[in-house]
Amino acid sequence: EAELLESGGGLVQPGGSLRLSCAASGFTFDSYGMSWVRQAPGKGLQWVAAISGGAGDSANTYYEASVKGRFTISRDNSRKTLFLQMTRLTADDTAVYFCAKGVDRWEDAFDIWGQGTLVSVSS
Amino acid sequence: DIQMAQSPSSLSASVGDRVTITCRASQSASTSLNWYQQKPGKAPKLLIYAASSLRSGVPSRFSGSGSGTDFTLTITSLQPEDFATYYCQQSYSTPPTFGGGTKVEIK
């Protein structure tokens, strides 16, 4: 069974950094595009970043405008793990962060989701 | 960016009712429209992809229709486990965007 498990969330001060991880199992991780989607407390869903799948080192990355230049998405196919490095965090980044697998490409529907990890940005 | 508007934002319904949720895109999303169900404290679950394709394992009482800018999620004969929040999402262009959600509550 395909599963995703996020970790790395926590409380961080404004301006700080945090690195989220998403461990994949039950599917051929390197073949699929992956995304991070967040949900602020009591709010809706917002796509954050994506990385293409496929063999080789040429993964393409994509970002939502408000995080571009502050967040970096990456993947380690040998460890079947997706990452999100977050820097210059603000209160607006407070949310539950989900990793999600694209049906095939990252641009497709998100068919597998992790349980989420909470990031709280506060002094 | 394509903006997605869902209506209603919430509704009250009884077990056995037929429920319809609408999603309107600010520009054409072709048939690249997906529907998710989310229960409190849980991750979203994919129900419908490509506007009308039922994901394997999802009950047949869920159906989707539409193309271009107007889409509909229909639940025939609402069941107790269907009370949740539903989101549409366009996957036609980057960035992918979600509707604001429709909360389906028990009447």
mmCIF file with all atom_site columns, C-alpha atoms in Angstrom:
data_model
loop_
_atom_site.group_PDB
_atom_site.id
_atom_site.type_symbol
_atom_site.label_atom_id
_atom_site.label_alt_id
_atom_site.label_comp_id
_atom_site.label_asym_id
_atom_site.label_entity_id
_atom_site.label_seq_id
_atom_site.pdbx_PDB_ins_code
_atom_site.Cartn_x
_atom_site.Cartn_y
_atom_site.Cartn_z
_atom_site.occupancy
_atom_site.B_iso_or_equiv
_atom_site.pdbx_formal_charge
_atom_site.auth_seq_id
_atom_site.auth_comp_id
_atom_site.auth_asym_id
_atom_site.auth_atom_id
_atom_site.pdbx_PDB_model_num
ATOM 1   C CA . GLU A 1 1   ? 0.000   0.000  0.000   1.00 0.00 ? 1   GLU A CA 1
ATOM 2   C CA . ALA A 1 2   ? 1.331   3.415  -0.952  1.00 0.00 ? 2   ALA A CA 1
ATOM 3   C CA . GLU A 1 3   ? 2.052   5.642  2.038   1.00 0.00 ? 3   GLU A CA 1
ATOM 4   C CA . LEU A 1 4   ? 3.629   9.000  2.800   1.00 0.00 ? 4   LEU A CA 1
ATOM 5   C CA . LEU A 1 5   ? 4.847   10.059 6.227   1.00 0.00 ? 5   LEU A CA 1
ATOM 6   C CA . GLU A 1 6   ? 5.865   13.634 6.971   1.00 0.00 ? 6   GLU A CA 1
ATOM 7   C CA . SER A 1 7   ? 8.148   14.788 9.767   1.00 0.00 ? 7   SER A CA 1
ATOM 8   C CA . GLY A 1 8   ? 10.083  17.843 10.808  1.00 0.00 ? 8   GLY A CA 1
ATOM 9   C CA . GLY A 1 9   ? 7.346   20.255 11.778  1.00 0.00 ? 9   GLY A CA 1
ATOM 10  C CA . GLY A 1 10  ? 7.430   22.292 14.956  1.00 0.00 ? 10  GLY A CA 1
ATOM 11  C CA . LEU A 1 11  ? 7.509   25.752 16.500  1.00 0.00 ? 11  LEU A CA 1
ATOM 12  C CA . VAL A 1 12  ? 9.921   28.223 14.937  1.00 0.00 ? 12  VAL A CA 1
ATOM 13  C CA . GLN A 1 13  ? 10.476  31.939 15.426  1.00 0.00 ? 13  GLN A CA 1
ATOM 14  C CA . PRO A 1 14  ? 9.743   34.444 12.659  1.00 0.00 ? 14  PRO A CA 1
ATOM 15  C CA . GLY A 1 15  ? 12.703  34.616 10.315  1.00 0.00 ? 15  GLY A CA 1
ATOM 16  C CA . GLY A 1 16  ? 13.749  31.100 11.198  1.00 0.00 ? 16  GLY A CA 1
ATOM 17  C CA . SER A 1 17  ? 14.187  27.986 9.100   1.00 0.00 ? 17  SER A CA 1
ATOM 18  C CA . LEU A 1 18  ? 12.808  24.462 9.124   1.00 0.00 ? 18  LEU A CA 1
ATOM 19  C CA . ARG A 1 19  ? 13.256  21.365 6.991   1.00 0.00 ? 19  ARG A CA 1
ATOM 20  C CA . LEU A 1 20  ? 10.359  19.014 6.389   1.00 0.00 ? 20  LEU A CA 1
ATOM 21  C CA . SER A 1 21  ? 10.764  15.423 5.249   1.00 0.00 ? 21  SER A CA 1
ATOM 22  C CA . CYS A 1 22  ? 8.301   13.028 3.629   1.00 0.00 ? 22  CYS A CA 1
ATOM 23  C CA . ALA A 1 23  ? 9.155   9.332  3.579   1.00 0.00 ? 23  ALA A CA 1
ATOM 24  C CA . ALA A 1 24  ? 7.491   7.292  0.838   1.00 0.00 ? 24  ALA A CA 1
ATOM 25  C CA . SER A 1 25  ? 6.744   3.596  0.758   1.00 0.00 ? 25  SER A CA 1
ATOM 26  C CA . GLY A 1 26  ? 4.682   1.149  -1.271  1.00 0.00 ? 26  GLY A CA 1
ATOM 27  C CA . PHE A 1 27  ? 5.302   2.693  -4.696  1.00 0.00 ? 27  PHE A CA 1
ATOM 28  C CA . THR A 1 28  ? 8.164   3.445  -7.073  1.00 0.00 ? 28  THR A CA 1
ATOM 29  C CA . PHE A 1 29  ? 8.974   6.834  -5.596  1.00 0.00 ? 29  PHE A CA 1
ATOM 30  C CA . ASP A 1 30  ? 11.379  8.064  -8.269  1.00 0.00 ? 30  ASP A CA 1
ATOM 31  C CA . SER A 1 31  ? 8.773   7.615  -11.025 1.00 0.00 ? 31  SER A CA 1
ATOM 32  C CA . TYR A 1 32  ? 6.291   10.148 -9.693  1.00 0.00 ? 32  TYR A CA 1
ATOM 33  C CA . GLY A 1 33  ? 6.021   13.885 -9.359  1.00 0.00 ? 33  GLY A CA 1
ATOM 34  C CA . MET A 1 34  ? 5.501   15.091 -5.818  1.00 0.00 ? 34  MET A CA 1
ATOM 35  C CA . SER A 1 35  ? 4.093   18.207 -4.182  1.00 0.00 ? 35  SER A CA 1
ATOM 36  C CA . TRP A 1 36  ? 3.776   19.965 -0.863  1.00 0.00 ? 36  TRP A CA 1
ATOM 37  C CA . VAL A 1 37  ? 0.331   21.352 -0.024  1.00 0.00 ? 37  VAL A CA 1
ATOM 38  C CA . ARG A 1 38  ? -0.419  23.358 3.115   1.00 0.00 ? 38  ARG A CA 1
ATOM 39  C CA . GLN A 1 39  ? -3.481  24.220 5.142   1.00 0.00 ? 39  GLN A CA 1
ATOM 40  C CA . ALA A 1 40  ? -3.515  27.127 7.564   1.00 0.00 ? 40  ALA A CA 1
ATOM 41  C CA . PRO A 1 41  ? -5.576  26.561 10.736  1.00 0.00 ? 41  PRO A CA 1
ATOM 42  C CA . GLY A 1 42  ? -9.278  26.549 9.842   1.00 0.00 ? 42  GLY A CA 1
ATOM 43  C CA . LYS A 1 43  ? -8.553  27.427 6.215   1.00 0.00 ? 43  LYS A CA 1
ATOM 44  C CA . GLY A 1 44  ? -8.500  25.737 2.824   1.00 0.00 ? 44  GLY A CA 1
ATOM 45  C CA . LEU A 1 45  ? -5.775  23.995 0.868   1.00 0.00 ? 45  LEU A CA 1
ATOM 46  C CA . GLN A 1 46  ? -2.895  25.773 -0.853  1.00 0.00 ? 46  GLN A CA 1
ATOM 47  C CA . TRP A 1 47  ? -0.340  24.169 -3.142  1.00 0.00 ? 47  TRP A CA 1
ATOM 48  C CA . VAL A 1 48  ? 3.183   25.202 -2.165  1.00 0.00 ? 48  VAL A CA 1
ATOM 49  C CA . ALA A 1 49  ? 5.768   23.490 -4.331  1.00 0.00 ? 49  ALA A CA 1
ATOM 50  C CA . ALA A 1 50  ? 6.323   20.552 -6.658  1.00 0.00 ? 50  ALA A CA 1
ATOM 51  C CA . ILE A 1 51  ? 9.121   18.504 -8.132  1.00 0.00 ? 51  ILE A CA 1
ATOM 52  C CA . SER A 1 52  ? 8.995   16.339 -11.205 1.00 0.00 ? 52  SER A CA 1
ATOM 53  C CA . GLY A 1 53  ? 9.645   12.627 -11.167 1.00 0.00 ? 53  GLY A CA 1
ATOM 54  C CA . GLY A 1 54  ? 11.612  10.336 -13.424 1.00 0.00 ? 54  GLY A CA 1
ATOM 55  C CA . ALA A 1 55  ? 15.086  8.876  -13.422 1.00 0.00 ? 55  ALA A CA 1
ATOM 56  C CA . GLY A 1 56  ? 18.230  10.968 -13.498 1.00 0.00 ? 56  GLY A CA 1
ATOM 57  C CA . ASP A 1 57  ? 19.272  14.222 -11.861 1.00 0.00 ? 57  ASP A CA 1
ATOM 58  C CA . SER A 1 58  ? 17.163  16.627 -13.932 1.00 0.00 ? 58  SER A CA 1
ATOM 59  C CA . ALA A 1 59  ? 14.150  17.070 -11.638 1.00 0.00 ? 59  ALA A CA 1
ATOM 60  C CA . ASN A 1 60  ? 12.314  20.313 -12.327 1.00 0.00 ? 60  ASN A CA 1
ATOM 61  C CA . THR A 1 61  ? 10.912  22.369 -9.462  1.00 0.00 ? 61  THR A CA 1
ATOM 62  C CA . TYR A 1 62  ? 7.930   24.695 -9.230  1.00 0.00 ? 62  TYR A CA 1
ATOM 63  C CA . TYR A 1 63  ? 6.818   27.118 -6.501  1.00 0.00 ? 63  TYR A CA 1
ATOM 64  C CA . GLU A 1 64  ? 3.821   29.136 -5.413  1.00 0.00 ? 64  GLU A CA 1
ATOM 65  C CA . ALA A 1 65  ? 4.619   32.832 -5.720  1.00 0.00 ? 65  ALA A CA 1
ATOM 66  C CA . SER A 1 66  ? 4.634   33.623 -1.974  1.00 0.00 ? 66  SER A CA 1
ATOM 67  C CA . VAL A 1 67  ? 7.268   30.992 -1.175  1.00 0.00 ? 67  VAL A CA 1
ATOM 68  C CA . LYS A 1 68  ? 9.494   31.301 -4.232  1.00 0.00 ? 68  LYS A CA 1
ATOM 69  C CA . GLY A 1 69  ? 12.997  32.246 -3.144  1.00 0.00 ? 69  GLY A CA 1
ATOM 70  C CA . ARG A 1 70  ? 12.339  31.165 0.462   1.00 0.00 ? 70  ARG A CA 1
ATOM 71  C CA . PHE A 1 71  ? 11.396  27.491 0.114   1.00 0.00 ? 71  PHE A CA 1
ATOM 72  C CA . THR A 1 72  ? 13.300  24.758 -1.706  1.00 0.00 ? 72  THR A CA 1
ATOM 73  C CA . ILE A 1 73  ? 11.793  21.418 -2.662  1.00 0.00 ? 73  ILE A CA 1
ATOM 74  C CA . SER A 1 74  ? 14.105  18.484 -3.310  1.00 0.00 ? 74  SER A CA 1
ATOM 75  C CA . ARG A 1 75  ? 14.073  14.722 -3.375  1.00 0.00 ? 75  ARG A CA 1
ATOM 76  C CA . ASP A 1 76  ? 16.442  11.863 -2.591  1.00 0.00 ? 76  ASP A CA 1
ATOM 77  C CA . ASN A 1 77  ? 15.257  8.958  -4.683  1.00 0.00 ? 77  ASN A CA 1
ATOM 78  C CA . SER A 1 78  ? 17.729  6.546  -3.079  1.00 0.00 ? 78  SER A CA 1
ATOM 79  C CA . ARG A 1 79  ? 16.122  7.259  0.303   1.00 0.00 ? 79  ARG A CA 1
ATOM 80  C CA . LYS A 1 80  ? 12.598  7.581  -1.147  1.00 0.00 ? 80  LYS A CA 1
ATOM 81  C CA . THR A 1 81  ? 12.278  10.897 0.615   1.00 0.00 ? 81  THR A CA 1
ATOM 82  C CA . LEU A 1 82  ? 10.897  14.305 -0.332  1.00 0.00 ? 82  LEU A CA 1
ATOM 83  C CA . PHE A 1 83  ? 12.099  17.463 1.397   1.00 0.00 ? 83  PHE A CA 1
ATOM 84  C CA . LEU A 1 84  ? 10.961  21.033 1.858   1.00 0.00 ? 84  LEU A CA 1
ATOM 85  C CA . GLN A 1 85  ? 13.572  23.475 3.144   1.00 0.00 ? 85  GLN A CA 1
ATOM 86  C CA . MET A 1 86  ? 11.822  26.561 4.475   1.00 0.00 ? 86  MET A CA 1
ATOM 87  C CA . THR A 1 87  ? 13.651  29.794 5.286   1.00 0.00 ? 87  THR A CA 1
ATOM 88  C CA . ARG A 1 88  ? 12.653  33.340 6.327   1.00 0.00 ? 88  ARG A CA 1
ATOM 89  C CA . LEU A 1 89  ? 9.470   31.980 7.833   1.00 0.00 ? 89  LEU A CA 1
ATOM 90  C CA . THR A 1 90  ? 6.614   34.317 8.745   1.00 0.00 ? 90  THR A CA 1
ATOM 91  C CA . ALA A 1 91  ? 3.369   33.885 10.648  1.00 0.00 ? 91  ALA A CA 1
ATOM 92  C CA . ASP A 1 92  ? 1.603   33.435 7.300   1.00 0.00 ? 92  ASP A CA 1
ATOM 93  C CA . ASP A 1 93  ? 3.521   30.174 6.821   1.00 0.00 ? 93  ASP A CA 1
ATOM 94  C CA . THR A 1 94  ? 1.842   28.634 9.881   1.00 0.00 ? 94  THR A CA 1
ATOM 95  C CA . ALA A 1 95  ? -0.021  25.594 8.588   1.00 0.00 ? 95  ALA A CA 1
ATOM 96  C CA . VAL A 1 96  ? -0.217  21.842 8.399   1.00 0.00 ? 96  VAL A CA 1
ATOM 97  C CA . TYR A 1 97  ? 2.058   20.789 5.545   1.00 0.00 ? 97  TYR A CA 1
ATOM 98  C CA . PHE A 1 98  ? 1.076   17.715 3.536   1.00 0.00 ? 98  PHE A CA 1
ATOM 99  C CA . CYS A 1 99  ? 3.185   15.927 0.985   1.00 0.00 ? 99  CYS A CA 1
ATOM 100 C CA . ALA A 1 100 ? 1.216   14.514 -1.914  1.00 0.00 ? 100 ALA A CA 1
ATOM 101 C CA . LYS A 1 101 ? 1.913   12.234 -4.853  1.00 0.00 ? 101 LYS A CA 1
ATOM 102 C CA . GLY A 1 102 ? 0.732   13.061 -8.355  1.00 0.00 ? 102 GLY A CA 1
ATOM 103 C CA . VAL A 1 103 ? -1.253  10.344 -10.127 1.00 0.00 ? 103 VAL A CA 1
ATOM 104 C CA . ASP A 1 104 ? 1.605   10.269 -12.651 1.00 0.00 ? 104 ASP A CA 1
ATOM 105 C CA . ARG A 1 105 ? 3.083   13.708 -13.160 1.00 0.00 ? 105 ARG A CA 1
ATOM 106 C CA . TRP A 1 106 ? 3.172   16.299 -10.393 1.00 0.00 ? 106 TRP A CA 1
ATOM 107 C CA . GLU A 1 107 ? 0.602   18.313 -12.377 1.00 0.00 ? 107 GLU A CA 1
ATOM 108 C CA . ASP A 1 108 ? -1.983  15.550 -12.086 1.00 0.00 ? 108 ASP A CA 1
ATOM 109 C CA . ALA A 1 109 ? -4.469  15.037 -9.282  1.00 0.00 ? 109 ALA A CA 1
ATOM 110 C CA . PHE A 1 110 ? -2.963  14.192 -5.898  1.00 0.00 ? 110 PHE A CA 1
ATOM 111 C CA . ASP A 1 111 ? -3.842  10.589 -5.187  1.00 0.00 ? 111 ASP A CA 1
ATOM 112 C CA . ILE A 1 112 ? -1.757  9.820  -2.090  1.00 0.00 ? 112 ILE A CA 1
ATOM 113 C CA . TRP A 1 113 ? -1.361  12.214 0.849   1.00 0.00 ? 113 TRP A CA 1
ATOM 114 C CA . GLY A 1 114 ? 0.618   12.058 4.056   1.00 0.00 ? 114 GLY A CA 1
ATOM 115 C CA . GLN A 1 115 ? -0.986  12.747 7.418   1.00 0.00 ? 115 GLN A CA 1
ATOM 116 C CA . GLY A 1 116 ? 0.579   16.202 7.604   1.00 0.00 ? 116 GLY A CA 1
ATOM 117 C CA . THR A 1 117 ? 3.058   17.940 9.887   1.00 0.00 ? 117 THR A CA 1
ATOM 118 C CA . LEU A 1 118 ? 2.281   21.191 11.712  1.00 0.00 ? 118 LEU A CA 1
ATOM 119 C CA . VAL A 1 119 ? 4.548   24.203 11.310  1.00 0.00 ? 119 VAL A CA 1
ATOM 120 C CA . SER A 1 120 ? 3.914   27.056 13.764  1.00 0.00 ? 120 SER A CA 1
ATOM 121 C CA . VAL A 1 121 ? 5.735   30.341 13.276  1.00 0.00 ? 121 VAL A CA 1
ATOM 122 C CA . SER A 1 122 ? 5.540   32.465 16.396  1.00 0.00 ? 122 SER A CA 1
ATOM 123 C CA . SER A 1 123 ? 7.739   34.382 18.807  1.00 0.00 ? 123 SER A CA 1
ATOM 124 C CA . ASP B 2 1   ? -3.643  31.999 -11.764 1.00 0.00 ? 1   ASP B CA 1
ATOM 125 C CA . ILE B 2 2   ? -6.995  30.244 -12.197 1.00 0.00 ? 2   ILE B CA 1
ATOM 126 C CA . GLN B 2 3   ? -9.298  31.094 -9.291  1.00 0.00 ? 3   GLN B CA 1
ATOM 127 C CA . MET B 2 4   ? -11.728 28.418 -8.137  1.00 0.00 ? 4   MET B CA 1
ATOM 128 C CA . ALA B 2 5   ? -15.042 29.367 -6.538  1.00 0.00 ? 5   ALA B CA 1
ATOM 129 C CA . GLN B 2 6   ? -17.115 26.723 -4.764  1.00 0.00 ? 6   GLN B CA 1
ATOM 130 C CA . SER B 2 7   ? -20.729 27.004 -3.756  1.00 0.00 ? 7   SER B CA 1
ATOM 131 C CA . PRO B 2 8   ? -22.255 26.715 -1.342  1.00 0.00 ? 8   PRO B CA 1
ATOM 132 C CA . SER B 2 9   ? -19.577 27.183 1.328   1.00 0.00 ? 9   SER B CA 1
ATOM 133 C CA . SER B 2 10  ? -21.643 24.982 3.620   1.00 0.00 ? 10  SER B CA 1
ATOM 134 C CA . LEU B 2 11  ? -24.850 23.000 3.533   1.00 0.00 ? 11  LEU B CA 1
ATOM 135 C CA . SER B 2 12  ? -26.982 20.936 5.880   1.00 0.00 ? 12  SER B CA 1
ATOM 136 C CA . ALA B 2 13  ? -28.405 17.676 4.610   1.00 0.00 ? 13  ALA B CA 1
ATOM 137 C CA . SER B 2 14  ? -29.919 14.470 5.889   1.00 0.00 ? 14  SER B CA 1
ATOM 138 C CA . VAL B 2 15  ? -28.852 10.890 5.365   1.00 0.00 ? 15  VAL B CA 1
ATOM 139 C CA . GLY B 2 16  ? -30.316 9.745  2.055   1.00 0.00 ? 16  GLY B CA 1
ATOM 140 C CA . ASP B 2 17  ? -30.382 13.218 0.500   1.00 0.00 ? 17  ASP B CA 1
ATOM 141 C CA . ARG B 2 18  ? -28.953 14.064 -2.902  1.00 0.00 ? 18  ARG B CA 1
ATOM 142 C CA . VAL B 2 19  ? -26.250 16.735 -2.590  1.00 0.00 ? 19  VAL B CA 1
ATOM 143 C CA . THR B 2 20  ? -24.765 18.889 -5.351  1.00 0.00 ? 20  THR B CA 1
ATOM 144 C CA . ILE B 2 21  ? -21.662 21.059 -4.988  1.00 0.00 ? 21  ILE B CA 1
ATOM 145 C CA . THR B 2 22  ? -20.608 23.492 -7.687  1.00 0.00 ? 22  THR B CA 1
ATOM 146 C CA . CYS B 2 23  ? -17.143 24.677 -8.629  1.00 0.00 ? 23  CYS B CA 1
ATOM 147 C CA . ARG B 2 24  ? -16.530 27.524 -11.065 1.00 0.00 ? 24  ARG B CA 1
ATOM 148 C CA . ALA B 2 25  ? -13.151 28.371 -12.564 1.00 0.00 ? 25  ALA B CA 1
ATOM 149 C CA . SER B 2 26  ? -12.141 31.932 -13.468 1.00 0.00 ? 26  SER B CA 1
ATOM 150 C CA . GLN B 2 27  ? -10.977 30.632 -16.857 1.00 0.00 ? 27  GLN B CA 1
ATOM 151 C CA . SER B 2 28  ? -11.201 27.335 -18.667 1.00 0.00 ? 28  SER B CA 1
ATOM 152 C CA . ALA B 2 29  ? -9.716  24.345 -16.862 1.00 0.00 ? 29  ALA B CA 1
ATOM 153 C CA . SER B 2 30  ? -10.796 21.994 -19.666 1.00 0.00 ? 30  SER B CA 1
ATOM 154 C CA . THR B 2 31  ? -11.581 18.738 -17.806 1.00 0.00 ? 31  THR B CA 1
ATOM 155 C CA . SER B 2 32  ? -8.570  19.016 -15.478 1.00 0.00 ? 32  SER B CA 1
ATOM 156 C CA . LEU B 2 33  ? -10.701 19.249 -12.375 1.00 0.00 ? 33  LEU B CA 1
ATOM 157 C CA . ASN B 2 34  ? -10.399 17.071 -9.284  1.00 0.00 ? 34  ASN B CA 1
ATOM 158 C CA . TRP B 2 35  ? -12.514 16.633 -6.161  1.00 0.00 ? 35  TRP B CA 1
ATOM 159 C CA . TYR B 2 36  ? -11.285 15.778 -2.658  1.00 0.00 ? 36  TYR B CA 1
ATOM 160 C CA . GLN B 2 37  ? -12.974 14.894 0.618   1.00 0.00 ? 37  GLN B CA 1
ATOM 161 C CA . GLN B 2 38  ? -11.434 15.956 3.914   1.00 0.00 ? 38  GLN B CA 1
ATOM 162 C CA . LYS B 2 39  ? -12.534 15.036 7.419   1.00 0.00 ? 39  LYS B CA 1
ATOM 163 C CA . PRO B 2 40  ? -11.388 16.989 10.508  1.00 0.00 ? 40  PRO B CA 1
ATOM 164 C CA . GLY B 2 41  ? -7.758  16.354 11.408  1.00 0.00 ? 41  GLY B CA 1
ATOM 165 C CA . LYS B 2 42  ? -7.208  14.137 8.387   1.00 0.00 ? 42  LYS B CA 1
ATOM 166 C CA . ALA B 2 43  ? -5.547  14.482 5.004   1.00 0.00 ? 43  ALA B CA 1
ATOM 167 C CA . PRO B 2 44  ? -7.688  15.064 1.914   1.00 0.00 ? 44  PRO B CA 1
ATOM 168 C CA . LYS B 2 45  ? -8.720  12.029 -0.110  1.00 0.00 ? 45  LYS B CA 1
ATOM 169 C CA . LEU B 2 46  ? -9.058  12.047 -3.893  1.00 0.00 ? 46  LEU B CA 1
ATOM 170 C CA . LEU B 2 47  ? -12.589 11.176 -5.033  1.00 0.00 ? 47  LEU B CA 1
ATOM 171 C CA . ILE B 2 48  ? -12.888 12.276 -8.658  1.00 0.00 ? 48  ILE B CA 1
ATOM 172 C CA . TYR B 2 49  ? -10.189 13.184 -11.177 1.00 0.00 ? 49  TYR B CA 1
ATOM 173 C CA . ALA B 2 50  ? -10.363 14.560 -14.712 1.00 0.00 ? 50  ALA B CA 1
ATOM 174 C CA . ALA B 2 51  ? -13.794 16.003 -13.906 1.00 0.00 ? 51  ALA B CA 1
ATOM 175 C CA . SER B 2 52  ? -15.735 12.754 -14.061 1.00 0.00 ? 52  SER B CA 1
ATOM 176 C CA . SER B 2 53  ? -13.447 9.759  -13.429 1.00 0.00 ? 53  SER B CA 1
ATOM 177 C CA . LEU B 2 54  ? -14.217 7.970  -10.187 1.00 0.00 ? 54  LEU B CA 1
ATOM 178 C CA . ARG B 2 55  ? -11.108 6.944  -8.314  1.00 0.00 ? 55  ARG B CA 1
ATOM 179 C CA . SER B 2 56  ? -10.867 3.209  -7.682  1.00 0.00 ? 56  SER B CA 1
ATOM 180 C CA . GLY B 2 57  ? -12.434 2.295  -4.348  1.00 0.00 ? 57  GLY B CA 1
ATOM 181 C CA . VAL B 2 58  ? -14.630 5.392  -4.104  1.00 0.00 ? 58  VAL B CA 1
ATOM 182 C CA . PRO B 2 59  ? -18.343 4.582  -3.777  1.00 0.00 ? 59  PRO B CA 1
ATOM 183 C CA . SER B 2 60  ? -20.420 5.006  -6.923  1.00 0.00 ? 60  SER B CA 1
ATOM 184 C CA . ARG B 2 61  ? -22.763 7.444  -5.162  1.00 0.00 ? 61  ARG B CA 1
ATOM 185 C CA . PHE B 2 62  ? -20.090 10.055 -5.898  1.00 0.00 ? 62  PHE B CA 1
ATOM 186 C CA . SER B 2 63  ? -20.011 11.475 -9.418  1.00 0.00 ? 63  SER B CA 1
ATOM 187 C CA . GLY B 2 64  ? -18.509 14.475 -11.161 1.00 0.00 ? 64  GLY B CA 1
ATOM 188 C CA . SER B 2 65  ? -19.391 16.363 -14.300 1.00 0.00 ? 65  SER B CA 1
ATOM 189 C CA . GLY B 2 66  ? -18.542 19.489 -16.217 1.00 0.00 ? 66  GLY B CA 1
ATOM 190 C CA . SER B 2 67  ? -15.883 21.018 -18.409 1.00 0.00 ? 67  SER B CA 1
ATOM 191 C CA . GLY B 2 68  ? -14.438 24.420 -19.145 1.00 0.00 ? 68  GLY B CA 1
ATOM 192 C CA . THR B 2 69  ? -15.388 26.652 -16.226 1.00 0.00 ? 69  THR B CA 1
ATOM 193 C CA . ASP B 2 70  ? -18.343 24.884 -14.572 1.00 0.00 ? 70  ASP B CA 1
ATOM 194 C CA . PHE B 2 71  ? -18.115 21.650 -12.632 1.00 0.00 ? 71  PHE B CA 1
ATOM 195 C CA . THR B 2 72  ? -20.343 19.680 -10.280 1.00 0.00 ? 72  THR B CA 1
ATOM 196 C CA . LEU B 2 73  ? -19.834 17.044 -7.609  1.00 0.00 ? 73  LEU B CA 1
ATOM 197 C CA . THR B 2 74  ? -22.955 15.039 -6.841  1.00 0.00 ? 74  THR B CA 1
ATOM 198 C CA . ILE B 2 75  ? -23.504 12.672 -3.942  1.00 0.00 ? 75  ILE B CA 1
ATOM 199 C CA . THR B 2 76  ? -26.608 10.556 -4.367  1.00 0.00 ? 76  THR B CA 1
ATOM 200 C CA . SER B 2 77  ? -28.076 9.175  -1.156  1.00 0.00 ? 77  SER B CA 1
ATOM 201 C CA . LEU B 2 78  ? -25.782 10.848 1.378   1.00 0.00 ? 78  LEU B CA 1
ATOM 202 C CA . GLN B 2 79  ? -24.323 8.449  3.938   1.00 0.00 ? 79  GLN B CA 1
ATOM 203 C CA . PRO B 2 80  ? -23.186 9.198  7.525   1.00 0.00 ? 80  PRO B CA 1
ATOM 204 C CA . GLU B 2 81  ? -19.530 8.850  6.532   1.00 0.00 ? 81  GLU B CA 1
ATOM 205 C CA . ASP B 2 82  ? -19.955 11.512 3.820   1.00 0.00 ? 82  ASP B CA 1
ATOM 206 C CA . PHE B 2 83  ? -20.217 14.390 6.256   1.00 0.00 ? 83  PHE B CA 1
ATOM 207 C CA . ALA B 2 84  ? -16.977 16.229 5.558   1.00 0.00 ? 84  ALA B CA 1
ATOM 208 C CA . THR B 2 85  ? -15.520 19.165 3.659   1.00 0.00 ? 85  THR B CA 1
ATOM 209 C CA . TYR B 2 86  ? -15.164 18.874 -0.105  1.00 0.00 ? 86  TYR B CA 1
ATOM 210 C CA . TYR B 2 87  ? -12.631 20.739 -2.243  1.00 0.00 ? 87  TYR B CA 1
ATOM 211 C CA . CYS B 2 88  ? -12.307 21.132 -5.982  1.00 0.00 ? 88  CYS B CA 1
ATOM 212 C CA . GLN B 2 89  ? -8.864  21.654 -7.540  1.00 0.00 ? 89  GLN B CA 1
ATOM 213 C CA . GLN B 2 90  ? -7.817  22.552 -11.059 1.00 0.00 ? 90  GLN B CA 1
ATOM 214 C CA . SER B 2 91  ? -4.772  20.802 -12.482 1.00 0.00 ? 91  SER B CA 1
ATOM 215 C CA . TYR B 2 92  ? -4.930  22.528 -15.861 1.00 0.00 ? 92  TYR B CA 1
ATOM 216 C CA . SER B 2 93  ? -2.314  25.192 -15.246 1.00 0.00 ? 93  SER B CA 1
ATOM 217 C CA . THR B 2 94  ? 0.428   26.114 -12.777 1.00 0.00 ? 94  THR B CA 1
ATOM 218 C CA . PRO B 2 95  ? -0.099  26.898 -9.979  1.00 0.00 ? 95  PRO B CA 1
ATOM 219 C CA . PRO B 2 96  ? -2.719  24.264 -9.200  1.00 0.00 ? 96  PRO B CA 1
ATOM 220 C CA . THR B 2 97  ? -5.455  25.960 -7.206  1.00 0.00 ? 97  THR B CA 1
ATOM 221 C CA . PHE B 2 98  ? -8.190  24.795 -4.861  1.00 0.00 ? 98  PHE B CA 1
ATOM 222 C CA . GLY B 2 99  ? -11.679 26.019 -4.198  1.00 0.00 ? 99  GLY B CA 1
ATOM 223 C CA . GLY B 2 100 ? -12.494 27.339 -0.755  1.00 0.00 ? 100 GLY B CA 1
ATOM 224 C CA . GLY B 2 101 ? -14.303 24.176 0.284   1.00 0.00 ? 101 GLY B CA 1
ATOM 225 C CA . THR B 2 102 ? -17.874 23.084 0.957   1.00 0.00 ? 102 THR B CA 1
ATOM 226 C CA . LYS B 2 103 ? -18.674 21.778 4.412   1.00 0.00 ? 103 LYS B CA 1
ATOM 227 C CA . VAL B 2 104 ? -21.447 19.179 4.387   1.00 0.00 ? 104 VAL B CA 1
ATOM 228 C CA . GLU B 2 105 ? -23.104 18.997 7.794   1.00 0.00 ? 105 GLU B CA 1
ATOM 229 C CA . ILE B 2 106 ? -25.827 16.877 9.317   1.00 0.00 ? 106 ILE B CA 1
ATOM 230 C CA . LYS B 2 107 ? -29.274 18.475 9.330   1.00 0.00 ? 107 LYS B CA 1
#
